[in-house]
Structures are given as structure tokens and as C-alpha cells.
């Protein structure tokens, strides 16, 4: 019997998502071993820690993979350095600050023979695969996405999210688009968009999009960061076989009068990410689906802009 050594992984950026999700999912997956952390101002007990990634890569030849949990605006340089140092790379979503830089990384990874995994955590929600299977071969007649949450709850004090390249409300909205593009049996594109920018910020606090299927049917999306109380992450699609409803960010799915999935919102998405990363590393395959980010870029390109009240944390 061959015993495979776990992959030594360095986690870069010890912020909210690294601590809430990446570290527990790495600890729970026997294919990985937390080999190092890279942080400007934090460390973990008994784990080698470094202030910069290049320093970590030079000092730790047994780090075979790097998980980048930093904001998108600083991700490209780190991903390039890791790929050029011969390491496999996992990118948090959105995979970069621009579409073209992620395409460039994809090319770099191919040329270097490394694995690049652009993750979309919401695609690992329990209802997504059953919804995709149920929709296969069906006609889409229209739909609605409602993705409304409280920015103060999910992004407390995060300045980068309000700065250019931080995406604003598209930071959660892109999760809805990652699910939509994973489940639809046809392609969609942004037909029109309206973006609301707080007077004191560079990124939108709300956005409404009309997406069109290749057959011309409309899917209306409503992204809003001003929702207090219960949070809403829903996708409803009308089909020739009746409606499909995803709730809880994709954790629950029902269609054709049957429950397809029933899980807690956000449960196990990151366990799914690390299971998939282990598979990709073993198979020496990359996975880079740019469509969710392309739709966001198109919304910025086509969107009509309005100004709304200044936002303070
Ligand atoms: P965060 O709490 O602000 O953490 C990001 C970390 O990146 C910081 O704590 C910092 O860690 C490091 N960093 C390096 N350069 C930085 C810079 N120039 N500005 C700010 N931080 C810098 O953000 P997060 O919520 O973890 O989000 C990180 C990524 O995960 C984003 O792409 C986000 O979309 C994604 N994500 C977030 C959530 C969520 O619920 N918050 C959910 C899913 C995905 P050090 O101080 O350790 O260097």
C-alpha cells in the first residue's frame, strides 16, 4: 500500500475567511498539512509564520501549495510569485482584481506545469449539484436572483471592499453568479445593469442586473448590502417543468414539488473546496472558470450609475 504524504500548504492573509473557513477545512482534510502562515501582523501557535510570501517560499521548500486569502487587489503578484517558485495555488474568490490578470495567471500556471484553482465556494453548497442535474435538458423561461445581506455583519471594517477593485456588493453578488453559471443548461450574459454608489465610496452598495439567456429569457438579479435582519440568498428559475428554488445561498433546493437538498446555509462549502483542490493537485489539473467575474466586469462596463447616501461602517 502506498501512503501519500499530505500536501504542505501555506495560508496567506490571516483575515476573516482564512480563520473562519480555510484553517478548519485544512485541519479536517488528511490530504493537507498546514505548513506555514503568511501575515503582516498575526501568527498561529506552533506553525512557522512569515511576514511575506517570497520569504516563506524560500525558507520552506516543503510547502507545495499556497492558499491566497488576501483581498483581490493584492492577489496577482503573490500568485505569480508562488507559481514561479513551483507551487500550486488556490485563489479565494473573486480570483483577481481584473479578468485579464487571471487569464495571465492561468497561462503562467500552464507554462510552469503548476495547478491553479480559482475557487467559487458557493458552488459547493449542498443544493448546487442537484439543481444542475435537475435543470439539465430543461428550458429556462425566466428567473430571479435575490442576494441581500448586511455588509456590517459580513465585512466589518474591511476598507479594501470599498476601494477600487474591491467589488463592493458584487463581492457577495459574484457568489450568486457562480451558482447560476454552474447550474444553468445555457449560457447567460448581462443585458443591462444599474449600480448604486455611496457618495463616499469607490464601489457599489447595490446593483440590479438583467441577465439574458442565449434564448433571450430574462433573469433579474437584485444585489443589496443594506439588508438587516434575516439575510436572503435565493435563486428562483422558471422552467418548462415548473419552478426551481435555491435558498440559503444554495444550501437548500426544491423543484418539481420535491426537496433536492436541505442543509444549513454555508455548511461544508470549504470542505468541498479542499476536497476538490486535493483532487486537482493529484490529477495535475487546473480549474479556472472566469464566467462569474466576466459578468461582474460586464455589469461595470454596461451599468448605469447612480449616487446614494454616504456609507459609514
Ligand atoms: P479580511 O478579513 O480583510 O482579510 C484579508 C486579509 O488579507 C487581511 O486580514 C490581511 O491579513 C491580508 N492582506 C494582505 N494585504 C492586504 C491589504 N493590502 N489590505 C487588506 N488586507 C490585506 O477579508 P476576508 O473577508 O477574509 O476576505 C478575503 C477574501 O476572501 C476576499 O476575496 C473575499 O471575497 C473572500 N471571502 C470572504 C468571505 C467573508 O465572509 N468575509 C466569504 C467568502 C470569501 P494579514 O493581516 O494576516 O496580513
mmCIF file of C-alpha atoms and ligand atoms in Angstrom:
data_model
loop_
_atom_site.group_PDB
_atom_site.id
_atom_site.type_symbol
_atom_site.label_atom_id
_atom_site.label_comp_id
_atom_site.label_asym_id
_atom_site.label_seq_id
_atom_site.Cartn_x
_atom_site.Cartn_y
_atom_site.Cartn_z
ATOM 1 C CA UNK A 1 0.000 0.000 0.000
ATOM 2 C CA UNK A 2 1.346 3.466 -0.933
ATOM 3 C CA UNK A 3 0.928 6.114 1.740
ATOM 4 C CA UNK A 4 0.737 9.581 0.195
ATOM 5 C CA UNK A 5 2.325 12.408 2.163
ATOM 6 C CA UNK A 6 -0.078 15.272 2.907
ATOM 7 C CA UNK A 7 0.494 18.411 0.849
ATOM 8 C CA UNK A 8 2.240 21.128 2.877
ATOM 9 C CA UNK A 9 0.135 24.261 2.423
ATOM 10 C CA UNK A 10 0.809 27.908 3.324
ATOM 11 C CA UNK A 11 -2.179 30.125 4.113
ATOM 12 C CA UNK A 12 -1.626 33.744 3.124
ATOM 13 C CA UNK A 13 -3.654 36.506 4.869
ATOM 14 C CA UNK A 14 -4.989 35.580 8.307
ATOM 15 C CA UNK A 15 -8.232 37.546 7.958
ATOM 16 C CA UNK A 16 -11.875 36.587 8.408
ATOM 17 C CA UNK A 17 -12.216 33.900 5.750
ATOM 18 C CA UNK A 18 -8.858 32.264 6.499
ATOM 19 C CA UNK A 19 -9.750 31.874 10.171
ATOM 20 C CA UNK A 20 -13.475 31.069 9.776
ATOM 21 C CA UNK A 21 -13.160 28.561 6.918
ATOM 22 C CA UNK A 22 -9.750 27.748 5.433
ATOM 23 C CA UNK A 23 -7.936 26.753 8.628
ATOM 24 C CA UNK A 24 -10.732 24.439 9.889
ATOM 25 C CA UNK A 25 -11.180 22.806 6.460
ATOM 26 C CA UNK A 26 -7.414 22.254 6.081
ATOM 27 C CA UNK A 27 -7.291 20.745 9.582
ATOM 28 C CA UNK A 28 -10.150 18.388 8.669
ATOM 29 C CA UNK A 29 -8.610 17.174 5.405
ATOM 30 C CA UNK A 30 -5.951 14.445 5.615
ATOM 31 C CA UNK A 31 -4.598 15.419 2.186
ATOM 32 C CA UNK A 32 -3.236 18.696 3.621
ATOM 33 C CA UNK A 33 -0.891 19.791 6.399
ATOM 34 C CA UNK A 34 -0.766 23.448 7.443
ATOM 35 C CA UNK A 35 2.954 24.092 6.845
ATOM 36 C CA UNK A 36 3.151 27.895 7.234
ATOM 37 C CA UNK A 37 1.186 31.108 7.561
ATOM 38 C CA UNK A 38 1.978 34.423 5.928
ATOM 39 C CA UNK A 39 0.625 37.518 7.622
ATOM 40 C CA UNK A 40 1.617 41.111 8.088
ATOM 41 C CA UNK A 41 0.613 41.057 11.758
ATOM 42 C CA UNK A 42 -0.575 37.674 13.041
ATOM 43 C CA UNK A 43 0.682 34.130 13.629
ATOM 44 C CA UNK A 44 -0.597 30.797 14.952
ATOM 45 C CA UNK A 45 0.923 28.751 17.759
ATOM 46 C CA UNK A 46 3.362 26.048 16.550
ATOM 47 C CA UNK A 47 3.079 26.974 12.856
ATOM 48 C CA UNK A 48 6.043 28.643 11.083
ATOM 49 C CA UNK A 49 4.982 32.199 10.264
ATOM 50 C CA UNK A 50 6.361 34.728 7.802
ATOM 51 C CA UNK A 51 5.690 38.395 7.102
ATOM 52 C CA UNK A 52 5.992 37.959 3.328
ATOM 53 C CA UNK A 53 5.216 35.180 0.859
ATOM 54 C CA UNK A 54 8.523 35.220 -1.025
ATOM 55 C CA UNK A 55 10.371 34.772 2.268
ATOM 56 C CA UNK A 56 8.125 31.799 3.147
ATOM 57 C CA UNK A 57 8.623 30.159 -0.256
ATOM 58 C CA UNK A 58 12.404 30.484 0.009
ATOM 59 C CA UNK A 59 12.539 29.162 3.583
ATOM 60 C CA UNK A 60 10.036 26.301 3.215
ATOM 61 C CA UNK A 61 10.756 24.023 0.267
ATOM 62 C CA UNK A 62 8.220 21.534 1.677
ATOM 63 C CA UNK A 63 5.373 23.992 1.045
ATOM 64 C CA UNK A 64 3.851 22.516 -2.103
ATOM 65 C CA UNK A 65 0.731 24.684 -2.241
ATOM 66 C CA UNK A 66 -0.378 28.180 -1.309
ATOM 67 C CA UNK A 67 -3.906 29.365 -0.430
ATOM 68 C CA UNK A 68 -4.327 33.085 -1.081
ATOM 69 C CA UNK A 69 -6.926 34.532 1.315
ATOM 70 C CA UNK A 70 -5.937 38.181 0.787
ATOM 71 C CA UNK A 71 -8.082 40.839 -0.929
ATOM 72 C CA UNK A 72 -8.272 40.590 -4.744
ATOM 73 C CA UNK A 73 -6.288 43.801 -5.296
ATOM 74 C CA UNK A 74 -3.047 42.221 -3.987
ATOM 75 C CA UNK A 75 -3.525 38.663 -5.190
ATOM 76 C CA UNK A 76 -1.868 38.674 -8.646
ATOM 77 C CA UNK A 77 1.709 39.389 -7.530
ATOM 78 C CA UNK A 78 1.502 36.721 -4.827
ATOM 79 C CA UNK A 79 0.014 34.119 -7.179
ATOM 80 C CA UNK A 80 2.693 34.820 -9.789
ATOM 81 C CA UNK A 81 5.476 34.516 -7.199
ATOM 82 C CA UNK A 82 4.106 31.194 -5.931
ATOM 83 C CA UNK A 83 3.671 29.729 -9.431
ATOM 84 C CA UNK A 84 7.133 30.868 -10.474
ATOM 85 C CA UNK A 85 8.522 29.239 -7.314
ATOM 86 C CA UNK A 86 6.961 25.943 -8.477
ATOM 87 C CA UNK A 87 3.990 25.823 -6.092
ATOM 88 C CA UNK A 88 0.316 25.014 -6.753
ATOM 89 C CA UNK A 89 -2.072 27.890 -5.999
ATOM 90 C CA UNK A 90 -5.598 28.166 -4.624
ATOM 91 C CA UNK A 91 -7.285 31.549 -5.148
ATOM 92 C CA UNK A 92 -10.146 32.830 -2.967
ATOM 93 C CA UNK A 93 -12.979 34.383 -4.937
ATOM 94 C CA UNK A 94 -13.021 36.670 -6.872
ATOM 95 C CA UNK A 95 -9.868 35.210 -8.440
ATOM 96 C CA UNK A 96 -8.337 38.631 -9.124
ATOM 97 C CA UNK A 97 -8.912 42.340 -9.458
ATOM 98 C CA UNK A 98 -9.286 42.092 -13.252
ATOM 99 C CA UNK A 99 -10.311 39.385 -15.689
ATOM 100 C CA UNK A 100 -7.132 39.679 -17.762
ATOM 101 C CA UNK A 101 -4.814 39.185 -14.798
ATOM 102 C CA UNK A 102 -6.493 35.855 -14.025
ATOM 103 C CA UNK A 103 -6.138 34.823 -17.667
ATOM 104 C CA UNK A 104 -2.437 35.711 -17.386
ATOM 105 C CA UNK A 105 -2.109 33.578 -14.240
ATOM 106 C CA UNK A 106 -3.836 30.677 -15.953
ATOM 107 C CA UNK A 107 -1.242 30.884 -18.750
ATOM 108 C CA UNK A 108 1.628 31.163 -16.238
ATOM 109 C CA UNK A 109 0.380 28.077 -14.392
ATOM 110 C CA UNK A 110 0.139 26.089 -17.636
ATOM 111 C CA UNK A 111 3.633 27.133 -18.729
ATOM 112 C CA UNK A 112 5.063 26.274 -15.293
ATOM 113 C CA UNK A 113 3.202 22.945 -15.068
ATOM 114 C CA UNK A 114 1.518 24.063 -11.821
ATOM 115 C CA UNK A 115 -2.102 23.735 -10.653
ATOM 116 C CA UNK A 116 -4.182 26.911 -10.433
ATOM 117 C CA UNK A 117 -7.566 26.596 -8.716
ATOM 118 C CA UNK A 118 -9.870 29.614 -8.871
ATOM 119 C CA UNK A 119 -12.390 28.678 -6.174
ATOM 120 C CA UNK A 120 -16.084 29.565 -6.058
ATOM 121 C CA UNK A 121 -17.145 28.492 -2.581
ATOM 122 C CA UNK A 122 -20.893 28.820 -3.192
ATOM 123 C CA UNK A 123 -20.682 26.144 -5.889
ATOM 124 C CA UNK A 124 -20.000 23.654 -3.076
ATOM 125 C CA UNK A 125 -23.318 24.383 -1.343
ATOM 126 C CA UNK A 126 -25.426 21.224 -0.964
ATOM 127 C CA UNK A 127 -28.165 22.181 -3.444
ATOM 128 C CA UNK A 128 -25.991 23.259 -6.367
ATOM 129 C CA UNK A 129 -25.105 19.880 -7.914
ATOM 130 C CA UNK A 130 -28.688 18.510 -7.542
ATOM 131 C CA UNK A 131 -30.073 21.759 -9.047
ATOM 132 C CA UNK A 132 -27.684 21.480 -12.008
ATOM 133 C CA UNK A 133 -28.702 17.862 -12.557
ATOM 134 C CA UNK A 134 -32.418 18.694 -12.317
ATOM 135 C CA UNK A 135 -32.072 21.566 -14.816
ATOM 136 C CA UNK A 136 -30.117 19.535 -17.395
ATOM 137 C CA UNK A 137 -32.088 19.396 -20.641
ATOM 138 C CA UNK A 138 -34.853 21.727 -19.368
ATOM 139 C CA UNK A 139 -35.829 25.068 -20.942
ATOM 140 C CA UNK A 140 -35.299 28.199 -18.843
ATOM 141 C CA UNK A 141 -38.265 30.564 -19.122
ATOM 142 C CA UNK A 142 -37.016 33.274 -16.751
ATOM 143 C CA UNK A 143 -35.815 33.825 -13.217
ATOM 144 C CA UNK A 144 -34.914 36.000 -10.288
ATOM 145 C CA UNK A 145 -31.879 36.258 -8.041
ATOM 146 C CA UNK A 146 -32.258 37.989 -4.666
ATOM 147 C CA UNK A 147 -28.924 38.333 -2.837
ATOM 148 C CA UNK A 148 -29.440 40.780 0.012
ATOM 149 C CA UNK A 149 -27.210 40.895 3.071
ATOM 150 C CA UNK A 150 -25.852 43.166 5.777
ATOM 151 C CA UNK A 151 -22.368 44.418 4.878
ATOM 152 C CA UNK A 152 -21.691 45.384 8.509
ATOM 153 C CA UNK A 153 -22.179 41.780 9.570
ATOM 154 C CA UNK A 154 -20.057 40.064 6.908
ATOM 155 C CA UNK A 155 -17.354 42.665 6.198
ATOM 156 C CA UNK A 156 -16.857 44.623 9.408
ATOM 157 C CA UNK A 157 -14.271 47.386 8.972
ATOM 158 C CA UNK A 158 -12.924 45.980 5.670
ATOM 159 C CA UNK A 159 -11.739 49.061 3.781
ATOM 160 C CA UNK A 160 -10.465 47.155 0.732
ATOM 161 C CA UNK A 161 -14.002 46.132 -0.208
ATOM 162 C CA UNK A 162 -14.976 49.783 -0.717
ATOM 163 C CA UNK A 163 -11.834 50.629 -2.668
ATOM 164 C CA UNK A 164 -11.493 50.273 -6.463
ATOM 165 C CA UNK A 165 -11.069 46.597 -7.309
ATOM 166 C CA UNK A 166 -12.829 45.531 -4.087
ATOM 167 C CA UNK A 167 -16.113 44.898 -5.984
ATOM 168 C CA UNK A 168 -18.490 46.304 -3.337
ATOM 169 C CA UNK A 169 -21.816 44.450 -3.392
ATOM 170 C CA UNK A 170 -20.506 42.246 -6.209
ATOM 171 C CA UNK A 171 -18.254 40.579 -3.615
ATOM 172 C CA UNK A 172 -21.324 38.582 -2.452
ATOM 173 C CA UNK A 173 -23.157 39.038 -5.775
ATOM 174 C CA UNK A 174 -20.444 37.136 -7.620
ATOM 175 C CA UNK A 175 -21.307 34.122 -5.432
ATOM 176 C CA UNK A 176 -24.831 34.143 -6.884
ATOM 177 C CA UNK A 177 -23.367 34.400 -10.383
ATOM 178 C CA UNK A 178 -21.012 31.499 -9.633
ATOM 179 C CA UNK A 179 -24.019 29.346 -8.696
ATOM 180 C CA UNK A 180 -26.123 30.496 -11.653
ATOM 181 C CA UNK A 181 -23.367 29.725 -14.172
ATOM 182 C CA UNK A 182 -22.806 26.317 -12.567
ATOM 183 C CA UNK A 183 -26.449 25.184 -12.747
ATOM 184 C CA UNK A 184 -27.864 26.652 -15.982
ATOM 185 C CA UNK A 185 -28.017 24.405 -19.038
ATOM 186 C CA UNK A 186 -27.471 27.527 -21.239
ATOM 187 C CA UNK A 187 -25.089 30.500 -21.156
ATOM 188 C CA UNK A 188 -26.190 33.941 -19.914
ATOM 189 C CA UNK A 189 -24.835 37.455 -20.343
ATOM 190 C CA UNK A 190 -25.533 40.835 -18.768
ATOM 191 C CA UNK A 191 -28.049 42.795 -20.885
ATOM 192 C CA UNK A 192 -28.406 45.829 -18.609
ATOM 193 C CA UNK A 193 -27.320 46.945 -15.146
ATOM 194 C CA UNK A 194 -27.873 49.729 -12.650
ATOM 195 C CA UNK A 195 -25.275 50.335 -9.920
ATOM 196 C CA UNK A 196 -25.740 52.457 -6.763
ATOM 197 C CA UNK A 197 -22.549 54.008 -5.356
ATOM 198 C CA UNK A 198 -22.428 55.612 -1.894
ATOM 199 C CA UNK A 199 -21.241 59.229 -2.239
ATOM 200 C CA UNK A 200 -18.032 58.470 -0.260
ATOM 201 C CA UNK A 201 -17.068 55.068 -1.776
ATOM 202 C CA UNK A 202 -15.479 53.695 -4.967
ATOM 203 C CA UNK A 203 -17.584 50.514 -5.189
ATOM 204 C CA UNK A 204 -21.378 49.935 -5.333
ATOM 205 C CA UNK A 205 -23.589 49.136 -2.327
ATOM 206 C CA UNK A 206 -26.416 47.813 -4.537
ATOM 207 C CA UNK A 207 -26.828 46.579 -8.103
ATOM 208 C CA UNK A 208 -29.670 45.394 -10.296
ATOM 209 C CA UNK A 209 -28.836 43.324 -13.360
ATOM 210 C CA UNK A 210 -30.883 41.926 -16.201
ATOM 211 C CA UNK A 211 -29.183 38.779 -17.408
ATOM 212 C CA UNK A 212 -30.303 37.236 -20.706
ATOM 213 C CA UNK A 213 -30.105 33.603 -21.646
ATOM 214 C CA UNK A 214 -28.911 32.812 -25.166
ATOM 215 C CA UNK A 215 -32.609 32.182 -25.960
ATOM 216 C CA UNK A 216 -33.486 35.722 -24.810
ATOM 217 C CA UNK A 217 -35.190 34.930 -21.471
ATOM 218 C CA UNK A 218 -34.569 37.415 -18.637
ATOM 219 C CA UNK A 219 -33.112 36.581 -15.220
ATOM 220 C CA UNK A 220 -33.378 39.633 -12.936
ATOM 221 C CA UNK A 221 -30.753 39.976 -10.194
ATOM 222 C CA UNK A 222 -31.083 42.167 -7.109
ATOM 223 C CA UNK A 223 -27.885 42.555 -5.051
ATOM 224 C CA UNK A 224 -28.082 44.747 -1.952
ATOM 225 C CA UNK A 225 -25.825 45.229 1.055
ATOM 226 C CA UNK A 226 -28.291 47.197 3.192
ATOM 227 C CA UNK A 227 -30.425 44.305 4.433
ATOM 228 C CA UNK A 228 -30.508 43.959 8.194
ATOM 229 C CA UNK A 229 -32.333 41.087 9.970
ATOM 230 C CA UNK A 230 -32.786 37.836 8.041
ATOM 231 C CA UNK A 231 -30.390 37.522 5.105
ATOM 232 C CA UNK A 232 -31.629 36.477 1.669
ATOM 233 C CA UNK A 233 -29.588 34.444 -0.819
ATOM 234 C CA UNK A 234 -32.101 32.996 -3.303
ATOM 235 C CA UNK A 235 -32.240 31.938 -6.930
ATOM 236 C CA UNK A 236 -35.613 31.133 -8.490
ATOM 237 C CA UNK A 237 -35.833 29.789 -12.028
ATOM 238 C CA UNK A 238 -38.948 29.146 -14.123
ATOM 239 C CA UNK A 239 -38.594 26.152 -16.416
ATOM 240 C CA UNK A 240 -40.770 24.134 -18.795
ATOM 241 C CA UNK A 241 -41.051 21.576 -15.962
ATOM 242 C CA UNK A 242 -42.025 24.100 -13.260
ATOM 243 C CA UNK A 243 -40.013 26.236 -10.836
ATOM 244 C CA UNK A 244 -36.669 25.510 -9.188
ATOM 245 C CA UNK A 245 -35.846 27.330 -5.961
ATOM 246 C CA UNK A 246 -32.435 27.575 -4.288
ATOM 247 C CA UNK A 247 -32.316 29.222 -0.861
ATOM 248 C CA UNK A 248 -29.687 29.703 1.858
ATOM 249 C CA UNK A 249 -27.024 30.526 -0.748
ATOM 250 C CA UNK A 250 -27.625 27.191 -2.472
ATOM 251 C CA UNK A 251 -27.788 25.025 0.662
ATOM 252 C CA UNK A 252 -31.462 24.191 0.098
ATOM 253 C CA UNK A 253 -33.032 23.258 -3.243
ATOM 254 C CA UNK A 254 -36.541 22.314 -4.291
ATOM 255 C CA UNK A 255 -38.021 21.580 -7.693
ATOM 256 C CA UNK A 256 -40.932 19.712 -9.209
ATOM 257 C CA UNK A 257 -42.578 19.507 -5.772
ATOM 258 C CA UNK A 258 -39.585 17.635 -4.275
ATOM 259 C CA UNK A 259 -36.816 18.664 -1.892
ATOM 260 C CA UNK A 260 -33.478 18.127 -3.676
ATOM 261 C CA UNK A 261 -31.237 19.290 -0.816
ATOM 262 C CA UNK A 262 -31.705 20.575 2.720
ATOM 263 C CA UNK A 263 -28.561 21.769 4.523
ATOM 264 C CA UNK A 264 -27.504 24.660 6.762
ATOM 265 C CA UNK A 265 -26.504 27.824 4.876
ATOM 266 C CA UNK A 266 -22.681 28.000 4.427
ATOM 267 C CA UNK A 267 -22.195 24.447 5.810
ATOM 268 C CA UNK A 268 -19.236 22.489 4.406
ATOM 269 C CA UNK A 269 -18.592 24.688 1.363
ATOM 270 C CA UNK A 270 -14.896 24.941 2.222
ATOM 271 C CA UNK A 271 -14.557 21.204 2.927
ATOM 272 C CA UNK A 272 -15.753 20.811 -0.666
ATOM 273 C CA UNK A 273 -13.144 23.313 -1.880
ATOM 274 C CA UNK A 274 -10.267 21.442 -0.211
ATOM 275 C CA UNK A 275 -11.505 18.043 -1.399
ATOM 276 C CA UNK A 276 -11.526 19.426 -4.940
ATOM 277 C CA UNK A 277 -8.087 21.049 -4.544
ATOM 278 C CA UNK A 278 -6.616 17.705 -3.407
ATOM 279 C CA UNK A 279 -8.173 16.036 -6.467
ATOM 280 C CA UNK A 280 -6.818 18.719 -8.840
ATOM 281 C CA UNK A 281 -3.307 18.516 -7.357
ATOM 282 C CA UNK A 282 -3.279 14.722 -7.669
ATOM 283 C CA UNK A 283 -4.550 14.915 -11.262
ATOM 284 C CA UNK A 284 -2.238 17.897 -12.098
ATOM 285 C CA UNK A 285 -5.263 19.799 -13.453
ATOM 286 C CA UNK A 286 -6.156 23.485 -13.120
ATOM 287 C CA UNK A 287 -9.712 24.815 -12.747
ATOM 288 C CA UNK A 288 -10.262 28.430 -13.744
ATOM 289 C CA UNK A 289 -13.828 29.384 -14.693
ATOM 290 C CA UNK A 290 -13.900 33.111 -15.376
ATOM 291 C CA UNK A 291 -17.606 33.471 -16.162
ATOM 292 C CA UNK A 292 -18.788 34.864 -12.782
ATOM 293 C CA UNK A 293 -16.092 37.545 -12.896
ATOM 294 C CA UNK A 294 -16.789 38.313 -16.576
ATOM 295 C CA UNK A 295 -20.431 39.051 -15.734
ATOM 296 C CA UNK A 296 -19.330 41.428 -12.971
ATOM 297 C CA UNK A 297 -16.899 43.151 -15.353
ATOM 298 C CA UNK A 298 -19.706 43.477 -17.914
ATOM 299 C CA UNK A 299 -22.035 44.959 -15.271
ATOM 300 C CA UNK A 300 -19.389 47.608 -14.524
ATOM 301 C CA UNK A 301 -18.963 48.187 -18.286
ATOM 302 C CA UNK A 302 -22.682 48.397 -19.170
ATOM 303 C CA UNK A 303 -24.101 49.657 -15.886
ATOM 304 C CA UNK A 304 -25.895 52.962 -15.427
ATOM 305 C CA UNK A 305 -24.561 54.586 -12.244
ATOM 306 C CA UNK A 306 -26.432 56.471 -9.559
ATOM 307 C CA UNK A 307 -25.213 58.034 -6.324
ATOM 308 C CA UNK A 308 -26.751 57.219 -2.962
ATOM 309 C CA UNK A 309 -26.222 58.146 0.717
ATOM 310 C CA UNK A 310 -22.677 58.043 2.081
ATOM 311 C CA UNK A 311 -21.917 54.776 3.927
ATOM 312 C CA UNK A 312 -20.048 54.633 7.246
ATOM 313 C CA UNK A 313 -19.119 51.351 8.971
HETATM 314 P P1 LIG B 1 -10.178 40.319 5.570
HETATM 315 O O1 LIG B 1 -10.817 39.874 6.834
HETATM 316 O O2 LIG B 1 -9.973 41.766 5.339
HETATM 317 O O3 LIG B 1 -8.822 39.528 5.437
HETATM 318 C C1 LIG B 1 -7.933 39.701 4.379
HETATM 319 C C2 LIG B 1 -6.525 39.548 4.930
HETATM 320 O O4 LIG B 1 -5.595 39.711 3.844
HETATM 321 C C3 LIG B 1 -6.145 40.612 5.936
HETATM 322 O O5 LIG B 1 -6.538 40.256 7.232
HETATM 323 C C4 LIG B 1 -4.648 40.659 5.778
HETATM 324 O O6 LIG B 1 -4.125 39.618 6.563
HETATM 325 C C5 LIG B 1 -4.368 40.255 4.336
HETATM 326 N N1 LIG B 1 -3.915 41.371 3.499
HETATM 327 C C6 LIG B 1 -2.774 41.396 2.761
HETATM 328 N N2 LIG B 1 -2.664 42.542 2.084
HETATM 329 C C7 LIG B 1 -3.734 43.269 2.398
HETATM 330 C C8 LIG B 1 -4.156 44.560 2.020
HETATM 331 N N3 LIG B 1 -3.468 45.323 1.170
HETATM 332 N N4 LIG B 1 -5.325 45.021 2.550
HETATM 333 C C9 LIG B 1 -6.035 44.277 3.412
HETATM 334 N N5 LIG B 1 -5.666 43.022 3.802
HETATM 335 C C10 LIG B 1 -4.525 42.516 3.292
HETATM 336 O O7 LIG B 1 -11.010 39.802 4.307
HETATM 337 P P2 LIG B 1 -11.788 38.411 4.160
HETATM 338 O O8 LIG B 1 -13.230 38.606 4.484
HETATM 339 O O9 LIG B 1 -11.064 37.333 4.817
HETATM 340 O O10 LIG B 1 -11.748 38.282 2.558
HETATM 341 C C11 LIG B 1 -10.598 37.812 1.876
HETATM 342 C C12 LIG B 1 -11.083 37.177 0.575
HETATM 343 O O11 LIG B 1 -11.958 36.104 0.915
HETATM 344 C C13 LIG B 1 -11.856 38.142 -0.309
HETATM 345 O O12 LIG B 1 -11.543 37.936 -1.659
HETATM 346 C C14 LIG B 1 -13.309 37.753 -0.039
HETATM 347 O O13 LIG B 1 -14.139 37.970 -1.166
HETATM 348 C C15 LIG B 1 -13.191 36.273 0.232
HETATM 349 N N6 LIG B 1 -14.307 35.742 1.050
HETATM 350 C C16 LIG B 1 -14.739 36.390 2.184
HETATM 351 C C17 LIG B 1 -15.848 35.911 2.878
HETATM 352 C C18 LIG B 1 -16.395 36.575 4.134
HETATM 353 O O14 LIG B 1 -17.450 36.171 4.619
HETATM 354 N N7 LIG B 1 -15.746 37.570 4.727
HETATM 355 C C19 LIG B 1 -16.514 34.764 2.417
HETATM 356 C C20 LIG B 1 -16.007 34.102 1.310
HETATM 357 C C21 LIG B 1 -14.923 34.610 0.618
HETATM 358 P P3 LIG B 1 -2.842 39.814 7.445
HETATM 359 O O15 LIG B 1 -3.131 40.975 8.325
HETATM 360 O O16 LIG B 1 -2.753 38.497 8.127
HETATM 361 O O17 LIG B 1 -1.691 40.080 6.508
#
